[in-house]
Each structure stands twice: as structure tokens, then as C-alpha cells.
Amino acid sequence: MNCLRLPSAREGWTMVLCLAAWLAVTALCIGFRPEHVVLAVLIAALFLANGATRRCIVALIPFFLFGISYDWMNILPNYKVNPVDIQGLYESEKSLFGITLATAERLTPNEFFAIHHAPLMDFFAGFFYLCWVPVPIIFGLWLYFNGQRKSYLHFAIVFLFVNLLGFTFYYIHPAAPPWYVASHGFDFIEGTPGEVAGLGRFDAMTGLGIFDGLYARNSNVFAALPSLHSAYMLIAFIYSLRAKCPAWMRVTCAVICFGIWFTAVYSSHHYIIDVLAGISVTLIGFVLFEYVIMKIPAFSRFIDRYADYIS
């Protein structure tokens, strides 16, 4: 494929219509933020620049759709669809995984770590949680630029598919995170802003305020179950085993994966139940995609054409 070739009229109009639809829905239902316009201009520029950048933009579509779908959850918060599970999830966590103190008081693991924490653990917790989206995307780009385009595409689409499964469950069963119970008890308070919880110790230690900025824009506080934080690096680890990856990359994915699982509980952002649900959603999404959906001839042919285009 000629890297200098301009997009066809069909490709160009498809790109323009998709960007226009995204911006229109966002403007009408959520409201513009500066990054929306910047991202739209960047996508259009790279799509039009040359064949190499155009193929890269098309390859990144699953990640764009992930970001858009996450942002669009602001259109209809899940707590307006179904009642929020606050006390039931808390009591289940305490019953299944509670820690009994010498005083006979029983705490959830989150409550235990809120009392028993250390600066070194706080630092590594913040480090691991900063990896939850960037590292899987970097892993995907490594596959792409390493020439493993089909492996990349499978990874990217499963990443999107697992997110959509998780988002769907958020609406079926809205659930409050542990920090919500610690701050607000068992009463439902509509419009509750996000909190950094235990990750605030990392912000205080480093003076960066990263998590404070991230959680101020949380699309939905009541989206703790399943923990998609626990899913992303697991997807990367699974595909590091399936693709041609060096051993150090597989080990790195595994270490970060376990680090995020621990941090999710340690920082009071998720219960162990949430983490196990995130792992389950990942495995279900992977099996459904690779062993059910990919067996559909029309979809398999679509993936082959998609892989050929980005190659």
C-alpha cells in the first residue's frame, strides 16, 4: 500500500461522518471539553496525512470506542436505571473475606488496610494504578509496530468487548465502592463526586495530584462491580502469552496485573468481590470472542479484512 496515498472519498466521508456524529452527541448530551476538539482535529489530521498514520488511526478505533463509551456513560448514570447495591455488597465482602481482629471486631480488607498502611506500599500502589490503561495501550502499540497486526487486533477488540460487558453490568447492578461506605455510610446520595480514597496518600507523598484530577472526572461513582481496573492488565497478560513476546514482557504484565489487583483493594476502590468479578468478565469476554464470535464466518472475514487494512 502506498504510504503517500490520500484516503478514498468513501474513507474520507466515513471519517468525517463518524467524527461529526461523536462530537454532536457529546455536545448535545454531555457538553464539549477542550480535549474533544483537540482529539477530533488530531484524528482527522493523522487520517489524512498519509497511509501509515491512517492505518494506525484505524487500528486504534477499538480504543477510541472505549474512551467514547466511557465518556457517554455520563449521558445516563447507572443509578438512574437500577438501585445501587451499597450495604449488600459490603456485608457480602465482610462475610466472605472479612478479617477478625483481636478485639473480635470484623473488618473488610479495605477497612483493615485503611488502618494498616505504609509509605512504601502507598507508593507502589499509586505506581501500579497509574499503569491500568497506559500499559495495556503501550502493549497493544508494541504488537502493532512489531508487525503482529492480527494479534494486536484481537487484543484491542477483546479490550473493547470486555469493557462493554463491564459497562453493561454497571447498569444491571450498580454498586458502590468501599470508600463510599467509609465516607457516606449506606445511604444513597445522588451526584456523589469521585474520591481518591487510599490513593490520596500517593498524591500527598509525590505532590503530583494525579489521582485527584483523575477521579474528579469519574463518569460514574457507582460502577465498582466488576472492577475493570482488574481486567485490563489481565487482557494484556493473556495476549502476551498468545503473541510472540519476550519473557520479560510477560513477567512485567503479570507483576503489574497482580499489583493492580492488590491496589484495588488496598486503596479502598474495590472489594475483593469486585476484583474477582473483573477477572471473570475478562475470561468470559476472551473465551466468547476467541472461541464463539470468531467462529462466525462473516465476523472472521471482517477481522481478516480489518487486519489486512491496518497491515
Tab-separated table of C-alpha atoms in Angstrom:
chain	number	residue	atom	x	y	z
A	1	MET	CA	0.000	0.000	0.000
A	2	ASN	CA	1.352	3.418	-0.952
A	3	CYS	CA	2.070	5.362	2.231
A	4	LEU	CA	1.508	8.663	0.407
A	5	ARG	CA	-1.933	7.697	-0.931
A	6	LEU	CA	-4.740	10.016	0.078
A	7	PRO	CA	-7.841	8.357	1.534
A	8	SER	CA	-10.564	7.442	-0.911
A	9	ALA	CA	-13.732	9.542	-0.992
A	10	ARG	CA	-15.543	6.765	0.874
A	11	GLU	CA	-12.850	6.614	3.568
A	12	GLY	CA	-12.820	10.384	3.922
A	13	TRP	CA	-16.579	10.749	4.234
A	14	THR	CA	-16.768	7.849	6.682
A	15	MET	CA	-14.188	9.536	8.889
A	16	VAL	CA	-15.947	12.932	8.688
A	17	LEU	CA	-19.391	11.474	9.455
A	18	CYS	CA	-18.106	9.405	12.388
A	19	LEU	CA	-16.291	12.367	13.943
A	20	ALA	CA	-19.308	14.625	13.376
A	21	ALA	CA	-21.677	12.104	14.994
A	22	TRP	CA	-19.389	11.695	18.004
A	23	LEU	CA	-18.970	15.444	18.518
A	24	ALA	CA	-22.686	16.127	18.002
A	25	VAL	CA	-23.834	13.558	20.558
A	26	THR	CA	-21.157	14.681	23.022
A	27	ALA	CA	-22.048	18.367	22.620
A	28	LEU	CA	-25.797	17.795	22.984
A	29	CYS	CA	-25.731	15.278	25.821
A	30	ILE	CA	-22.593	15.997	27.829
A	31	GLY	CA	-21.029	19.263	26.711
A	32	PHE	CA	-17.747	19.989	24.994
A	33	ARG	CA	-14.429	19.870	26.746
A	34	PRO	CA	-11.285	21.208	25.017
A	35	GLU	CA	-9.853	17.711	24.647
A	36	HIS	CA	-12.809	16.651	22.484
A	37	VAL	CA	-11.942	19.187	19.806
A	38	VAL	CA	-8.192	18.558	20.100
A	39	LEU	CA	-8.678	14.806	19.712
A	40	ALA	CA	-11.034	15.209	16.743
A	41	VAL	CA	-8.568	17.503	14.948
A	42	LEU	CA	-5.661	15.150	15.702
A	43	ILE	CA	-7.564	12.097	14.406
A	44	ALA	CA	-8.558	13.909	11.213
A	45	ALA	CA	-5.022	15.201	10.618
A	46	LEU	CA	-3.404	11.787	11.085
A	47	PHE	CA	-6.084	10.096	8.987
A	48	LEU	CA	-5.425	12.473	6.096
A	49	ALA	CA	-1.636	12.738	6.462
A	50	ASN	CA	-0.521	9.508	4.794
A	51	GLY	CA	-1.161	5.785	4.592
A	52	ALA	CA	0.965	4.853	7.610
A	53	THR	CA	-0.746	7.257	10.021
A	54	ARG	CA	-4.154	6.417	8.549
A	55	ARG	CA	-3.661	2.704	9.201
A	56	CYS	CA	-2.575	3.493	12.763
A	57	ILE	CA	-5.697	5.604	13.389
A	58	VAL	CA	-7.933	2.845	12.021
A	59	ALA	CA	-6.102	0.299	14.196
A	60	LEU	CA	-6.797	2.443	17.285
A	61	ILE	CA	-10.566	2.533	16.682
A	62	PRO	CA	-11.305	-0.029	19.463
A	63	PHE	CA	-9.529	2.216	21.981
A	64	PHE	CA	-11.347	5.312	20.689
A	65	LEU	CA	-14.658	3.482	21.087
A	66	PHE	CA	-13.679	2.506	24.626
A	67	GLY	CA	-12.992	6.142	25.533
A	68	ILE	CA	-16.190	7.382	23.900
A	69	SER	CA	-18.373	4.735	25.560
A	70	TYR	CA	-16.840	5.538	28.956
A	71	ASP	CA	-17.481	9.249	28.439
A	72	TRP	CA	-21.038	8.629	27.238
A	73	MET	CA	-21.948	6.899	30.489
A	74	ASN	CA	-22.368	10.467	31.736
A	75	ILE	CA	-25.466	10.719	29.500
A	76	LEU	CA	-27.433	8.295	31.676
A	77	PRO	CA	-25.889	7.444	35.067
A	78	ASN	CA	-26.442	3.820	36.004
A	79	TYR	CA	-28.038	4.704	39.339
A	80	LYS	CA	-30.987	6.110	37.368
A	81	VAL	CA	-31.542	2.714	35.766
A	82	ASN	CA	-31.355	0.367	38.753
A	83	PRO	CA	-30.966	0.743	42.540
A	84	VAL	CA	-27.415	0.889	43.871
A	85	ASP	CA	-26.048	-2.006	45.883
A	86	ILE	CA	-24.313	-0.450	48.884
A	87	GLN	CA	-24.862	-2.426	52.069
A	88	GLY	CA	-25.454	-5.825	50.481
A	89	LEU	CA	-22.071	-5.833	48.734
A	90	TYR	CA	-20.342	-4.562	51.872
A	91	GLU	CA	-21.874	-7.288	54.049
A	92	SER	CA	-21.046	-9.967	51.467
A	93	GLU	CA	-17.409	-8.841	51.403
A	94	LYS	CA	-17.200	-8.870	55.186
A	95	SER	CA	-18.802	-12.321	55.350
A	96	LEU	CA	-16.577	-13.881	52.677
A	97	PHE	CA	-13.255	-12.114	53.172
A	98	GLY	CA	-13.535	-10.251	56.482
A	99	ILE	CA	-10.581	-10.030	58.853
A	100	THR	CA	-11.294	-10.604	62.547
A	101	LEU	CA	-9.209	-8.512	64.930
A	102	ALA	CA	-8.073	-9.476	68.426
A	103	THR	CA	-10.968	-7.390	69.731
A	104	ALA	CA	-13.351	-9.713	67.839
A	105	GLU	CA	-14.296	-6.840	65.532
A	106	ARG	CA	-14.600	-7.978	61.938
A	107	LEU	CA	-13.407	-5.660	59.154
A	108	THR	CA	-13.463	-5.828	55.388
A	109	PRO	CA	-9.955	-5.997	53.865
A	110	ASN	CA	-10.416	-2.374	52.750
A	111	GLU	CA	-11.126	-1.266	56.317
A	112	PHE	CA	-8.121	-3.255	57.531
A	113	PHE	CA	-5.781	-1.580	55.028
A	114	ALA	CA	-7.224	1.863	55.823
A	115	ILE	CA	-5.777	1.328	59.316
A	116	HIS	CA	-2.682	-0.659	58.357
A	117	HIS	CA	-0.805	1.017	55.537
A	118	ALA	CA	2.793	2.034	54.903
A	119	PRO	CA	4.508	4.675	52.725
A	120	LEU	CA	6.309	2.091	50.563
A	121	MET	CA	3.064	0.258	49.882
A	122	ASP	CA	1.340	3.583	49.157
A	123	PHE	CA	3.998	4.451	46.595
A	124	PHE	CA	3.808	1.128	44.770
A	125	ALA	CA	0.004	1.182	44.947
A	126	GLY	CA	-0.024	4.535	43.148
A	127	PHE	CA	2.539	3.321	40.619
A	128	PHE	CA	0.552	0.176	39.795
A	129	TYR	CA	-2.737	2.038	39.472
A	130	LEU	CA	-1.197	4.528	37.059
A	131	CYS	CA	-0.468	1.575	34.767
A	132	TRP	CA	-4.052	0.353	34.402
A	133	VAL	CA	-4.772	1.965	30.989
A	134	PRO	CA	-1.413	3.275	29.641
A	135	VAL	CA	0.466	-0.024	29.882
A	136	PRO	CA	-2.157	-2.122	28.022
A	137	ILE	CA	-2.280	0.540	25.288
A	138	ILE	CA	1.544	0.581	25.095
A	139	PHE	CA	1.485	-3.214	24.908
A	140	GLY	CA	-1.020	-3.037	22.050
A	141	LEU	CA	1.080	-0.485	20.191
A	142	TRP	CA	4.134	-2.707	20.674
A	143	LEU	CA	2.254	-5.560	18.990
A	144	TYR	CA	1.165	-3.232	16.193
A	145	PHE	CA	4.593	-1.765	15.438
A	146	ASN	CA	6.230	-5.144	15.932
A	147	GLY	CA	4.271	-6.347	12.910
A	148	GLN	CA	1.889	-8.607	14.854
A	149	ARG	CA	-1.152	-6.844	13.457
A	150	LYS	CA	-3.647	-9.694	13.835
A	151	SER	CA	-2.604	-10.356	17.444
A	152	TYR	CA	-2.902	-6.637	18.092
A	153	LEU	CA	-6.382	-6.539	16.596
A	154	HIS	CA	-7.592	-9.466	18.681
A	155	PHE	CA	-6.185	-7.842	21.813
A	156	ALA	CA	-7.722	-4.434	21.023
A	157	ILE	CA	-11.167	-5.822	20.224
A	158	VAL	CA	-11.220	-8.042	23.322
A	159	PHE	CA	-10.177	-4.973	25.346
A	160	LEU	CA	-13.206	-3.120	23.964
A	161	PHE	CA	-15.505	-6.145	24.305
A	162	VAL	CA	-14.616	-6.693	27.971
A	163	ASN	CA	-15.249	-3.013	28.668
A	164	LEU	CA	-18.669	-3.168	27.025
A	165	LEU	CA	-19.542	-6.263	29.067
A	166	GLY	CA	-18.430	-4.475	32.234
A	167	PHE	CA	-20.316	-1.275	31.358
A	168	THR	CA	-23.456	-3.334	30.717
A	169	PHE	CA	-23.203	-4.922	34.155
A	170	TYR	CA	-22.759	-1.470	35.702
A	171	TYR	CA	-26.281	-0.667	34.520
A	172	ILE	CA	-27.705	-4.049	35.515
A	173	HIS	CA	-26.217	-3.938	39.017
A	174	PRO	CA	-24.903	-0.514	40.115
A	175	ALA	CA	-22.588	-0.906	43.089
A	176	ALA	CA	-20.850	1.458	45.484
A	177	PRO	CA	-17.092	1.204	46.094
A	178	PRO	CA	-15.686	0.637	49.609
A	179	TRP	CA	-14.614	4.268	50.050
A	180	TYR	CA	-18.248	5.337	49.576
A	181	VAL	CA	-19.322	3.318	52.621
A	182	ALA	CA	-16.409	4.729	54.627
A	183	SER	CA	-17.354	8.311	53.695
A	184	HIS	CA	-21.152	8.219	53.416
A	185	GLY	CA	-22.393	5.052	55.063
A	186	PHE	CA	-25.173	3.017	53.445
A	187	ASP	CA	-27.366	5.893	52.286
A	188	PHE	CA	-27.572	6.581	48.564
A	189	ILE	CA	-26.538	10.143	47.698
A	190	GLU	CA	-27.142	11.100	44.088
A	191	GLY	CA	-24.372	13.036	42.370
A	192	THR	CA	-21.665	11.965	44.807
A	193	PRO	CA	-18.293	13.018	43.328
A	194	GLY	CA	-15.428	10.590	42.946
A	195	GLU	CA	-12.809	10.226	45.676
A	196	VAL	CA	-9.147	9.290	45.578
A	197	ALA	CA	-9.543	7.248	48.787
A	198	GLY	CA	-6.270	5.479	49.664
A	199	LEU	CA	-4.604	6.769	46.501
A	200	GLY	CA	-4.626	10.201	48.101
A	201	ARG	CA	-1.617	9.067	50.112
A	202	PHE	CA	0.328	8.708	46.845
A	203	ASP	CA	-0.742	12.201	45.762
A	204	ALA	CA	0.308	13.620	49.127
A	205	MET	CA	3.627	11.786	49.008
A	206	THR	CA	4.549	12.893	45.494
A	207	GLY	CA	2.769	16.250	45.416
A	208	LEU	CA	1.547	15.436	41.885
A	209	GLY	CA	-2.209	15.384	42.464
A	210	ILE	CA	-2.635	12.885	39.616
A	211	PHE	CA	-5.392	10.795	41.148
A	212	ASP	CA	-7.253	13.809	42.434
A	213	GLY	CA	-7.503	15.035	38.829
A	214	LEU	CA	-8.482	11.602	37.500
A	215	TYR	CA	-11.223	10.842	39.990
A	216	ALA	CA	-12.705	14.326	39.762
A	217	ARG	CA	-13.830	13.256	36.251
A	218	ASN	CA	-15.107	9.839	37.214
A	219	SER	CA	-18.014	9.048	34.873
A	220	ASN	CA	-19.874	7.035	37.473
A	221	VAL	CA	-19.085	6.533	41.139
A	222	PHE	CA	-21.459	3.563	41.400
A	223	ALA	CA	-19.555	1.366	38.963
A	224	ALA	CA	-17.421	-0.751	41.259
A	225	LEU	CA	-18.652	-4.200	40.217
A	226	PRO	CA	-16.939	-5.625	38.196
A	227	SER	CA	-13.560	-3.976	38.654
A	228	LEU	CA	-12.381	-3.169	35.141
A	229	HIS	CA	-9.148	-1.901	36.678
A	230	SER	CA	-8.538	-5.582	37.372
A	231	ALA	CA	-9.339	-6.570	33.799
A	232	TYR	CA	-7.054	-4.519	31.578
A	233	MET	CA	-3.645	-5.885	32.501
A	234	LEU	CA	-5.073	-9.404	32.600
A	235	ILE	CA	-6.120	-8.968	28.957
A	236	ALA	CA	-2.604	-7.769	28.143
A	237	PHE	CA	-1.077	-10.726	30.002
A	238	ILE	CA	-3.300	-13.234	28.174
A	239	TYR	CA	-2.308	-11.845	24.780
A	240	SER	CA	1.352	-11.624	25.777
A	241	LEU	CA	1.140	-15.414	26.111
A	242	ARG	CA	-0.619	-15.814	22.754
A	243	ALA	CA	1.586	-13.408	20.791
A	244	LYS	CA	5.322	-13.553	20.121
A	245	CYS	CA	6.513	-11.627	23.181
A	246	PRO	CA	9.782	-11.805	25.131
A	247	ALA	CA	9.689	-13.397	28.577
A	248	TRP	CA	10.407	-10.090	30.334
A	249	MET	CA	7.257	-8.585	28.825
A	250	ARG	CA	5.099	-11.453	30.042
A	251	VAL	CA	6.596	-11.225	33.529
A	252	THR	CA	6.088	-7.451	33.582
A	253	CYS	CA	2.439	-7.837	32.583
A	254	ALA	CA	1.914	-10.464	35.300
A	255	VAL	CA	3.569	-8.358	38.034
A	256	ILE	CA	1.596	-5.224	37.134
A	257	CYS	CA	-1.588	-7.289	36.911
A	258	PHE	CA	-1.194	-8.653	40.443
A	259	GLY	CA	-0.097	-5.212	41.655
A	260	ILE	CA	-3.302	-3.629	40.341
A	261	TRP	CA	-5.459	-6.358	41.898
A	262	PHE	CA	-3.849	-5.731	45.275
A	263	THR	CA	-4.026	-1.943	44.926
A	264	ALA	CA	-7.720	-2.037	44.035
A	265	VAL	CA	-8.416	-3.477	47.499
A	266	TYR	CA	-5.602	-1.736	49.389
A	267	SER	CA	-6.716	1.716	48.197
A	268	SER	CA	-10.418	1.076	49.027
A	269	HIS	CA	-11.526	1.469	45.428
A	270	HIS	CA	-12.788	-2.101	45.116
A	271	TYR	CA	-13.801	-5.089	47.189
A	272	ILE	CA	-12.196	-8.464	46.577
A	273	ILE	CA	-15.579	-9.460	45.117
A	274	ASP	CA	-15.205	-6.654	42.536
A	275	VAL	CA	-11.717	-7.849	41.596
A	276	LEU	CA	-12.871	-11.450	41.162
A	277	ALA	CA	-15.783	-10.216	39.034
A	278	GLY	CA	-13.358	-8.202	36.877
A	279	ILE	CA	-11.220	-11.298	36.341
A	280	SER	CA	-14.329	-13.310	35.483
A	281	VAL	CA	-15.571	-10.731	32.962
A	282	THR	CA	-12.148	-10.768	31.312
A	283	LEU	CA	-12.078	-14.542	30.953
A	284	ILE	CA	-15.686	-14.633	29.726
A	285	GLY	CA	-15.003	-11.884	27.175
A	286	PHE	CA	-11.846	-13.585	25.941
A	287	VAL	CA	-13.483	-17.023	25.571
A	288	LEU	CA	-16.605	-15.593	23.894
A	289	PHE	CA	-14.555	-13.623	21.387
A	290	GLU	CA	-11.895	-16.201	20.525
A	291	TYR	CA	-13.988	-19.374	20.643
A	292	VAL	CA	-17.528	-18.246	19.811
A	293	ILE	CA	-17.637	-14.948	17.913
A	294	MET	CA	-14.527	-15.679	15.848
A	295	LYS	CA	-16.201	-18.932	14.710
A	296	ILE	CA	-18.865	-16.893	12.902
A	297	PRO	CA	-17.673	-16.874	9.258
A	298	ALA	CA	-18.851	-13.328	8.462
A	299	PHE	CA	-17.169	-11.879	11.555
A	300	SER	CA	-13.978	-13.844	10.952
A	301	ARG	CA	-13.837	-12.462	7.407
A	302	PHE	CA	-14.379	-8.939	8.779
A	303	ILE	CA	-11.428	-9.371	11.155
A	304	ASP	CA	-9.263	-10.649	8.292
A	305	ARG	CA	-10.155	-7.584	6.177
A	306	TYR	CA	-9.540	-5.296	9.134
A	307	ALA	CA	-6.135	-6.892	9.762
A	308	ASP	CA	-5.248	-6.581	6.062
A	309	TYR	CA	-6.211	-2.894	6.036
A	310	ILE	CA	-4.040	-1.970	9.032
A	311	SER	CA	-1.147	-4.025	7.652
